[in-house]
Short mmCIF file of C-alpha atoms and ligand atoms in Angstrom, two decimals:
data_model
loop_
_atom_site.label_atom_id
_atom_site.label_comp_id
_atom_site.label_asym_id
_atom_site.label_seq_id
_atom_site.Cartn_x
_atom_site.Cartn_y
_atom_site.Cartn_z
CA UNK A 1 11.74 -22.54 5.93
CA UNK A 2 13.05 -20.99 9.39
CA UNK A 3 11.48 -18.15 9.85
CA UNK A 4 13.41 -17.22 12.95
CA UNK A 5 15.84 -15.85 9.84
CA UNK A 6 13.16 -15.13 6.91
CA UNK A 7 13.43 -11.91 5.36
CA UNK A 8 9.40 -11.92 4.88
CA UNK A 9 6.72 -15.05 4.88
CA UNK A 10 3.27 -16.51 4.65
CA UNK A 11 1.78 -17.89 7.67
CA UNK A 12 -0.76 -20.51 7.16
CA UNK A 13 -2.91 -22.13 9.71
CA UNK A 14 -3.82 -25.77 9.25
CA UNK A 15 -5.99 -26.19 11.53
CA UNK A 16 -7.86 -23.25 10.97
CA UNK A 17 -8.52 -24.67 6.63
CA UNK A 18 -9.31 -27.85 8.29
CA UNK A 19 -12.02 -26.46 10.97
CA UNK A 20 -13.30 -24.18 7.70
CA UNK A 21 -13.84 -27.14 4.79
CA UNK A 22 -15.60 -29.15 7.86
CA UNK A 23 -17.46 -25.85 8.79
CA UNK A 24 -18.63 -25.89 4.83
CA UNK A 25 -19.64 -29.01 4.46
CA UNK A 26 -21.77 -29.18 7.49
CA UNK A 27 -23.44 -26.31 5.55
CA UNK A 28 -24.08 -28.66 2.46
CA UNK A 29 -26.74 -31.01 1.92
CA UNK A 30 -26.45 -34.84 2.20
CA UNK A 31 -24.15 -36.24 -0.34
CA UNK A 32 -22.97 -32.85 -1.34
CA UNK A 33 -19.62 -33.00 -0.89
CA UNK A 34 -16.40 -30.15 -0.70
CA UNK A 35 -14.45 -29.31 -3.78
CA UNK A 36 -11.76 -27.96 -2.78
CA UNK A 37 -10.60 -24.66 -5.09
CA UNK A 38 -6.77 -25.22 -4.65
CA UNK A 39 -6.29 -22.57 -7.57
CA UNK A 40 -3.74 -19.55 -7.79
CA UNK A 41 -1.75 -21.47 -5.31
CA UNK A 42 -4.48 -21.90 -3.38
CA UNK A 43 -5.37 -18.12 -3.62
CA UNK A 44 -1.47 -17.35 -2.47
CA UNK A 45 -1.90 -20.09 0.66
CA UNK A 46 0.57 -23.08 -1.23
CA UNK A 47 -1.49 -25.34 -2.85
CA UNK A 48 0.19 -28.70 -1.86
CA UNK A 49 -0.05 -27.98 1.96
CA UNK A 50 -3.55 -27.36 1.44
CA UNK A 51 -4.53 -30.08 -0.04
CA UNK A 52 -2.62 -32.07 1.75
CA UNK A 53 -4.51 -31.29 5.44
CA UNK A 54 -7.63 -31.56 2.99
CA UNK A 55 -6.95 -35.15 1.75
CA UNK A 56 -7.04 -35.71 5.43
CA UNK A 57 -9.86 -33.84 6.10
CA UNK A 58 -11.49 -36.55 3.83
CA UNK A 59 -12.12 -33.53 0.81
CA UNK A 60 -11.92 -36.16 -2.14
CA UNK A 61 -12.19 -33.56 -5.13
CA UNK A 62 -10.23 -30.35 -5.58
CA UNK A 63 -10.68 -27.43 -8.62
CA UNK A 64 -7.53 -26.10 -10.11
CA UNK A 65 -7.77 -23.28 -12.91
CA UNK A 66 -5.04 -24.96 -15.19
CA UNK A 67 -3.20 -28.13 -15.92
CA UNK A 68 -0.13 -27.25 -14.91
CA UNK A 69 -1.50 -26.36 -11.33
CA UNK A 70 -3.28 -29.99 -11.12
CA UNK A 71 0.08 -31.87 -12.23
CA UNK A 72 1.41 -30.35 -9.60
CA UNK A 73 -0.99 -31.62 -6.91
CA UNK A 74 -0.43 -34.78 -8.47
CA UNK A 75 3.58 -34.49 -8.28
CA UNK A 76 3.00 -34.00 -4.47
CA UNK A 77 0.72 -37.21 -4.50
CA UNK A 78 -2.94 -35.44 -3.90
CA UNK A 79 -5.26 -38.03 -5.22
CA UNK A 80 -8.96 -38.11 -5.68
CA UNK A 81 -10.65 -36.09 -8.41
CA UNK A 82 -9.00 -32.63 -9.89
CA UNK A 83 -10.97 -30.80 -12.17
CA UNK A 84 -9.55 -28.22 -14.29
CA UNK A 85 -11.78 -25.31 -14.36
CA UNK A 86 -10.26 -23.31 -17.31
CA UNK A 87 -9.45 -23.28 -21.22
CA UNK A 88 -6.92 -26.67 -21.56
CA UNK A 89 -5.67 -26.80 -24.83
CA UNK A 90 -6.31 -29.35 -26.61
CA UNK A 91 -2.86 -30.55 -27.76
CA UNK A 92 -2.09 -30.89 -24.09
CA UNK A 93 -4.88 -33.84 -23.90
CA UNK A 94 -2.23 -36.70 -23.40
CA UNK A 95 -0.90 -34.63 -20.41
CA UNK A 96 -4.85 -34.23 -19.30
CA UNK A 97 -5.13 -38.02 -19.33
CA UNK A 98 -1.57 -39.14 -18.19
CA UNK A 99 -1.97 -36.57 -14.93
CA UNK A 100 -5.67 -38.38 -13.94
CA UNK A 101 -7.12 -35.07 -14.62
CA UNK A 102 -10.58 -34.02 -15.34
CA UNK A 103 -10.95 -31.60 -17.76
CA UNK A 104 -13.72 -29.12 -18.47
CA UNK A 105 -15.63 -28.47 -21.88
CA UNK A 106 -15.27 -24.72 -22.18
CA UNK A 107 -17.75 -24.95 -25.19
CA UNK A 108 -18.99 -27.10 -27.98
CA UNK A 109 -15.49 -26.14 -30.14
CA UNK A 110 -13.63 -26.86 -27.62
CA UNK A 111 -15.49 -29.81 -27.28
CA UNK A 112 -14.66 -30.89 -30.39
CA UNK A 113 -11.10 -30.38 -30.75
CA UNK A 114 -10.80 -32.20 -27.25
CA UNK A 115 -12.57 -35.30 -28.94
CA UNK A 116 -10.50 -35.34 -32.13
CA UNK A 117 -6.97 -35.65 -30.43
CA UNK A 118 -8.22 -39.31 -29.77
CA UNK A 119 -7.39 -39.41 -26.28
CA UNK A 120 -9.60 -40.85 -23.86
CA UNK A 121 -10.83 -37.66 -21.11
CA UNK A 122 -12.67 -37.25 -18.41
CA UNK A 123 -14.69 -33.94 -18.34
CA UNK A 124 -17.08 -32.06 -16.52
CA UNK A 125 -19.46 -30.33 -19.17
CA UNK A 126 -20.02 -26.62 -18.15
CA UNK A 127 -23.10 -25.12 -18.62
CA UNK A 128 -23.65 -21.48 -19.04
CA UNK A 129 -26.82 -20.42 -17.55
CA UNK A 130 -26.16 -16.57 -17.43
CA UNK A 131 -22.29 -15.65 -16.61
CA UNK A 132 -21.36 -16.17 -20.31
CA UNK A 133 -18.35 -16.83 -19.53
CA UNK A 134 -17.17 -20.28 -20.17
CA UNK A 135 -19.70 -23.00 -20.79
CA UNK A 136 -22.36 -24.26 -23.64
CA UNK A 137 -25.53 -22.10 -23.28
CA UNK A 138 -27.94 -24.18 -21.04
CA UNK A 139 -31.07 -23.77 -23.77
CA UNK A 140 -28.35 -24.90 -26.62
CA UNK A 141 -29.72 -28.81 -26.07
CA UNK A 142 -28.80 -29.90 -29.52
CA UNK A 143 -25.15 -28.52 -28.83
CA UNK A 144 -25.21 -30.29 -25.54
CA UNK A 145 -26.61 -33.60 -27.36
CA UNK A 146 -23.90 -33.22 -30.11
CA UNK A 147 -21.27 -32.89 -27.02
CA UNK A 148 -22.35 -36.19 -25.59
CA UNK A 149 -21.82 -37.94 -28.74
CA UNK A 150 -18.30 -37.38 -28.95
CA UNK A 151 -16.04 -39.69 -29.22
CA UNK A 152 -13.29 -39.68 -26.36
CA UNK A 153 -14.94 -37.64 -24.03
CA UNK A 154 -16.35 -39.16 -21.07
CA UNK A 155 -18.61 -37.03 -18.97
CA UNK A 156 -18.72 -37.63 -15.77
CA UNK A 157 -20.29 -34.34 -14.89
CA UNK A 158 -22.14 -31.07 -15.30
CA UNK A 159 -21.58 -27.72 -13.74
CA UNK A 160 -22.57 -23.73 -13.85
CA UNK A 161 -21.32 -20.57 -12.05
CA UNK A 162 -23.04 -18.08 -10.94
CA UNK A 163 -22.44 -14.26 -11.39
CA UNK A 164 -24.61 -12.60 -8.60
CA UNK A 165 -24.77 -14.71 -5.64
CA UNK A 166 -22.75 -12.58 -3.48
CA UNK A 167 -25.37 -10.08 -3.85
CA UNK A 168 -28.37 -9.53 -1.37
CA UNK A 169 -30.18 -7.36 -4.28
CA UNK A 170 -33.72 -8.55 -4.89
CA UNK A 171 -32.43 -8.41 -9.21
CA UNK A 172 -29.88 -10.21 -8.30
CA UNK A 173 -31.55 -13.35 -6.01
CA UNK A 174 -33.56 -13.80 -9.16
CA UNK A 175 -30.49 -14.01 -11.30
CA UNK A 176 -29.28 -16.63 -8.96
CA UNK A 177 -32.32 -18.33 -8.83
CA UNK A 178 -32.88 -18.15 -12.33
CA UNK A 179 -29.59 -20.19 -12.59
CA UNK A 180 -30.73 -22.46 -11.17
CA UNK A 181 -33.50 -23.26 -11.95
CA UNK A 182 -31.96 -23.43 -15.83
CA UNK A 183 -29.25 -25.34 -14.45
CA UNK A 184 -31.75 -27.78 -13.25
CA UNK A 185 -34.14 -28.36 -15.78
CA UNK A 186 -31.07 -28.85 -18.27
CA UNK A 187 -30.33 -31.69 -16.18
CA UNK A 188 -33.58 -32.79 -15.37
CA UNK A 189 -33.76 -33.09 -19.68
CA UNK A 190 -30.45 -34.48 -19.92
CA UNK A 191 -31.80 -37.07 -17.79
CA UNK A 192 -34.83 -37.62 -19.45
CA UNK A 193 -33.12 -38.17 -22.52
CA UNK A 194 -30.22 -40.92 -20.81
CA UNK A 195 -27.38 -38.36 -21.52
CA UNK A 196 -24.70 -38.35 -19.24
CA UNK A 197 -25.23 -35.88 -15.99
CA UNK A 198 -22.73 -37.60 -13.60
CA UNK A 199 -21.30 -35.58 -11.36
CA UNK A 200 -23.36 -31.87 -10.22
CA UNK A 201 -22.54 -28.66 -9.09
CA UNK A 202 -22.78 -24.93 -9.26
CA UNK A 203 -21.94 -23.91 -5.97
CA UNK A 204 -18.82 -21.30 -5.13
CA UNK A 205 -18.27 -19.76 -1.75
CA UNK A 206 -20.98 -17.00 -1.68
CA UNK A 207 -23.60 -19.89 -3.10
CA UNK A 208 -22.72 -21.94 0.22
CA UNK A 209 -23.11 -18.93 2.33
CA UNK A 210 -25.99 -17.69 0.69
CA UNK A 211 -28.56 -20.35 -0.79
CA UNK A 212 -30.15 -23.14 1.14
CA UNK A 213 -28.12 -26.59 0.42
CA UNK A 214 -28.65 -27.70 -3.37
CA UNK A 215 -29.01 -31.33 -4.21
CA UNK A 216 -25.56 -31.78 -6.00
CA UNK A 217 -22.26 -34.13 -5.36
CA UNK A 218 -20.10 -30.80 -4.78
CA UNK A 219 -19.86 -27.86 -4.21
CA UNK A 220 -16.81 -25.38 -5.37
CA UNK A 221 -15.28 -23.14 -2.19
CA UNK A 222 -12.81 -20.98 -2.74
CA UNK A 223 -12.09 -17.83 -0.35
CA UNK A 224 -14.39 -19.25 2.22
CA UNK A 225 -12.03 -21.98 2.82
CA UNK A 226 -9.53 -19.64 3.19
CA UNK A 227 -12.02 -18.07 6.21
CA UNK A 228 -12.45 -14.55 4.62
CA UNK A 229 -15.04 -12.95 2.55
CA UNK A 230 -14.49 -11.91 -0.44
CA UNK A 231 -15.02 -8.15 0.76
CA UNK A 232 -16.43 -6.53 3.51
CA UNK A 233 -17.72 -7.65 6.37
CA UNK A 234 -16.63 -11.41 6.30
CA UNK A 235 -19.83 -13.52 5.94
CA UNK A 236 -21.17 -14.31 9.52
CA UNK A 237 -23.24 -16.99 8.96
CA UNK A 238 -20.49 -20.03 9.02
CA UNK A 239 -17.95 -19.66 11.50
CA UNK A 240 -14.63 -19.31 8.86
CA UNK A 241 -11.38 -18.75 10.58
CA UNK A 242 -8.20 -16.69 8.45
CA UNK A 243 -5.51 -19.53 7.39
CA UNK A 244 -2.62 -16.77 6.58
CA UNK A 245 -0.79 -14.58 7.92
CA UNK A 246 1.39 -12.57 6.51
CA UNK A 247 4.80 -11.44 8.31
CA UNK A 248 8.76 -9.60 7.25
CA UNK A 249 11.06 -7.88 10.26
CA UNK A 250 12.02 -4.48 11.13
CA UNK A 251 15.50 -4.06 9.44
CA UNK A 252 16.61 -0.43 10.81
CA UNK A 253 15.11 2.42 12.87
CA UNK A 254 16.33 5.35 12.49
CA UNK A 255 15.51 8.56 13.80
CA UNK A 256 13.89 11.18 11.30
CA UNK A 257 14.11 15.13 12.21
CA UNK A 258 11.32 17.35 11.71
CA UNK A 259 11.23 18.21 7.92
CA UNK A 260 13.27 15.54 6.27
CA UNK A 261 11.76 12.92 3.79
CA UNK A 262 12.22 9.86 2.93
CA UNK A 263 11.86 6.89 0.83
CA UNK A 264 11.96 7.40 -3.14
CA UNK A 265 10.36 11.32 -4.13
CA UNK A 266 11.05 11.81 -0.36
CA UNK A 267 7.42 11.16 -0.49
CA UNK A 268 6.80 11.02 3.60
CA UNK A 269 8.27 14.51 4.96
CA UNK A 270 6.89 15.21 8.55
CA UNK A 271 7.24 18.25 10.12
CA UNK A 272 8.27 16.26 13.25
CA UNK A 273 10.48 14.26 14.29
CA UNK A 274 9.62 10.88 13.65
CA UNK A 275 11.18 7.11 14.32
CA UNK A 276 11.01 5.52 11.01
CA UNK A 277 11.15 1.82 9.96
CA UNK A 278 11.98 -0.11 7.33
CA UNK A 279 10.05 -3.21 6.53
CA UNK A 280 11.66 -6.43 4.54
CA UNK A 281 8.34 -6.87 2.39
CA UNK A 282 7.41 -4.84 -0.90
CA UNK A 283 5.55 -4.59 -3.55
CA UNK A 284 7.28 -7.54 -5.70
CA UNK A 285 6.37 -9.75 -2.74
CA UNK A 286 2.29 -9.15 -3.53
CA UNK A 287 1.57 -6.21 -1.81
CA UNK A 288 -0.35 -3.08 -3.39
CA UNK A 289 1.99 -0.65 -3.92
CA UNK A 290 -0.57 2.59 -3.31
CA UNK A 291 -1.31 0.51 0.20
CA UNK A 292 0.85 3.40 2.01
CA UNK A 293 -1.16 6.10 0.28
CA UNK A 294 -4.30 4.33 0.80
CA UNK A 295 -3.72 4.51 4.66
CA UNK A 296 -2.30 0.77 5.08
CA UNK A 297 -0.86 -0.55 8.64
CA UNK A 298 1.30 -2.39 9.85
CA UNK A 299 1.00 -4.23 13.27
CA UNK A 300 4.58 -3.83 15.47
CA UNK A 301 3.88 -5.43 19.13
CA UNK A 302 0.58 -5.54 19.18
CA UNK A 303 0.31 -2.08 17.81
CA UNK A 304 -1.32 -0.34 14.70
CA UNK A 305 1.41 1.59 12.82
CA UNK A 306 1.27 3.42 9.62
CA UNK A 307 2.78 2.80 5.97
CA UNK A 308 4.71 6.04 5.21
CA UNK A 309 6.01 6.89 1.78
CA UNK A 310 6.26 5.51 -1.34
CA UNK A 311 6.78 1.17 -1.66
CA UNK A 312 9.98 -0.50 -2.57
CA UNK A 313 9.98 -3.06 -4.34
CA UNK A 314 11.01 -5.38 -1.57
CA UNK A 315 11.18 -3.06 1.24
CA UNK A 316 8.49 -0.31 3.23
CA UNK A 317 8.63 2.09 5.04
CA UNK A 318 6.36 2.91 8.52
CA UNK A 319 6.46 5.03 10.99
CA UNK A 320 7.17 3.26 14.86
CA UNK A 321 6.73 6.38 16.68
CA UNK A 322 4.46 5.35 18.83
CA UNK A 323 6.37 1.99 19.51
CA UNK A 324 9.35 3.55 21.09
CA UNK A 325 10.61 -0.06 22.41
CA UNK A 326 10.55 -1.39 18.31
CA UNK A 327 14.28 -2.74 17.64
CA UNK A 328 15.33 -3.99 14.26
CA UNK A 329 14.67 -7.48 14.36
CA UNK A 330 10.82 -7.12 15.64
CA UNK A 331 8.13 -9.23 13.34
CA UNK A 332 6.03 -6.75 11.56
CA UNK A 333 2.36 -8.49 11.02
CA UNK A 334 1.21 -7.09 7.54
CA UNK A 335 -1.86 -9.52 7.58
CA UNK A 336 -3.13 -11.24 10.88
CA UNK A 337 -2.96 -10.79 14.54
CA UNK A 338 -0.28 -10.10 16.47
CA UNK A 339 -1.60 -9.46 20.03
CA UNK A 340 -4.74 -8.39 20.74
CA UNK A 341 -5.02 -6.61 16.70
CA UNK A 342 -5.48 -7.85 13.48
CA UNK A 343 -5.28 -6.59 10.22
CA UNK A 344 -8.07 -8.48 7.84
CA UNK A 345 -7.65 -9.24 4.24
CA UNK A 346 -10.81 -7.85 4.26
CA UNK A 347 -9.83 -4.42 5.69
CA UNK A 348 -6.43 -4.12 3.49
CA UNK A 349 -8.64 -5.37 0.09
CA UNK A 350 -11.25 -2.75 0.82
CA UNK A 351 -8.84 0.20 0.91
CA UNK A 352 -7.41 -1.14 -2.46
CA UNK A 353 -10.32 -1.08 -4.14
CA UNK A 354 -10.01 -5.07 -4.69
CA UNK A 355 -10.91 -8.24 -3.35
CA UNK A 356 -9.86 -10.60 -1.12
CA UNK A 357 -8.90 -12.78 -3.82
CA UNK A 358 -7.29 -10.94 -5.89
CA UNK A 359 -5.38 -9.48 -3.11
CA UNK A 360 -4.21 -13.11 -1.21
CA UNK A 361 -3.47 -14.95 -4.81
CA UNK A 362 -0.83 -12.15 -5.64
CA UNK A 363 1.11 -12.64 -2.68
CA UNK A 364 4.13 -13.99 -4.15
CA UNK A 365 6.56 -17.40 -4.42
CA UNK A 366 9.11 -15.30 -2.90
CA UNK A 367 7.54 -15.60 0.43
CA UNK A 368 8.38 -18.46 2.10
CA UNK A 369 5.73 -20.74 3.73
CA UNK A 370 5.79 -21.50 7.37
CA UNK A 371 2.71 -24.13 7.97
CA UNK A 372 1.23 -24.20 11.60
CA UNK A 373 -0.92 -26.92 13.17
CA UNK A 374 0.15 -28.80 10.63
C1 LIG B 1 -12.50 -19.37 -8.75
C2 LIG B 1 -13.82 -20.35 -9.11
C3 LIG B 1 -14.26 -20.98 -7.75
C4 LIG B 1 -13.67 -20.48 -6.28
O1 LIG B 1 -14.89 -19.23 -6.38
P1 LIG B 1 -14.76 -18.50 -4.90
O2 LIG B 1 -16.08 -17.39 -4.53
O3 LIG B 1 -13.58 -17.98 -4.34
O4 LIG B 1 -15.27 -19.72 -4.04
C5 LIG B 1 -15.16 -21.58 -8.11
N1 LIG B 1 -15.94 -22.23 -9.36
C6 LIG B 1 -15.32 -21.77 -10.21
C7 LIG B 1 -15.89 -22.12 -12.03
C8 LIG B 1 -14.22 -21.09 -10.23
O5 LIG B 1 -13.61 -20.47 -11.42
#
């Protein structure tokens, strides 16, 4: 991709993702490795370039949401362990085996159905310790024992997921500690029954950030790997660096007389003369359509300019009156740094009432990737 001619693009700093991986790894217990969560195209960052760089940094395990994402990593040459976190249709068992993927067992019925396909599979058993999404209820020891006895399922790991580990509230902290206790109690019980426990994992990003190191084989980091918090403030315990910048271009700049309207619905109608910039990115690229109404801004020549009017599918209006030197072709930064200024993912997610995980993972495939420091 040639960014000199690109309309809009995602820029990923591979040095930053390497730094984040090493920083997170240093916060884990000895013997605990980082499992890089690269689902949803690595939260919009480009799963292959991210996974390739992480593999070079020594990351040996990856997690994806679905079979197709895992197969794409294998086709791209990624080795090591690839765990499918979501519930894959049992009929896809041959594909799971073909691509050498490890499948999550979502519950007993899923395990039974996977087993009955007659294809030997590597699996991790999900335990529900309180989130009530996927997993065999950790207290249902009979079900766990039955699953462990099924043919064709090679149980290589047991894991769980924390649902309030990002919260500082005392009741949430207690809930997380209860989830941890139930998890470790269940593992201990499995060991006394000589059931296969294998590789264990329970922390995601906020579990790494907010809990002491855990005696597990892996910690599954997603959002922290990309150097941002899910919501402001950015976690300060570890020096993480944002990986992604989002940029587009000024297509044209025009003068708007006082009282003239611009864009759909003529929704921007200033009462003083303005310079109006048209930017080459829109909601079909993954930006929230209501960003202008919520106070969204862009960076132009190191200065903040407000988004105005209604965002279009492929274009966006900005008021560039404050940057008189701006001219068509100028790079516009929607996310990231420009000169001394920065717009963070946390800032945009917060004004849109969402989390960075959603904002970033929706950045569309229409935006080519430019890799830096590869
Ligand atoms: C998405 C996901 C993660 C990663 O979560 P982050 O908060 O982004 O680190 C970890 N584990 C499971 C089961 C997930 O679904």
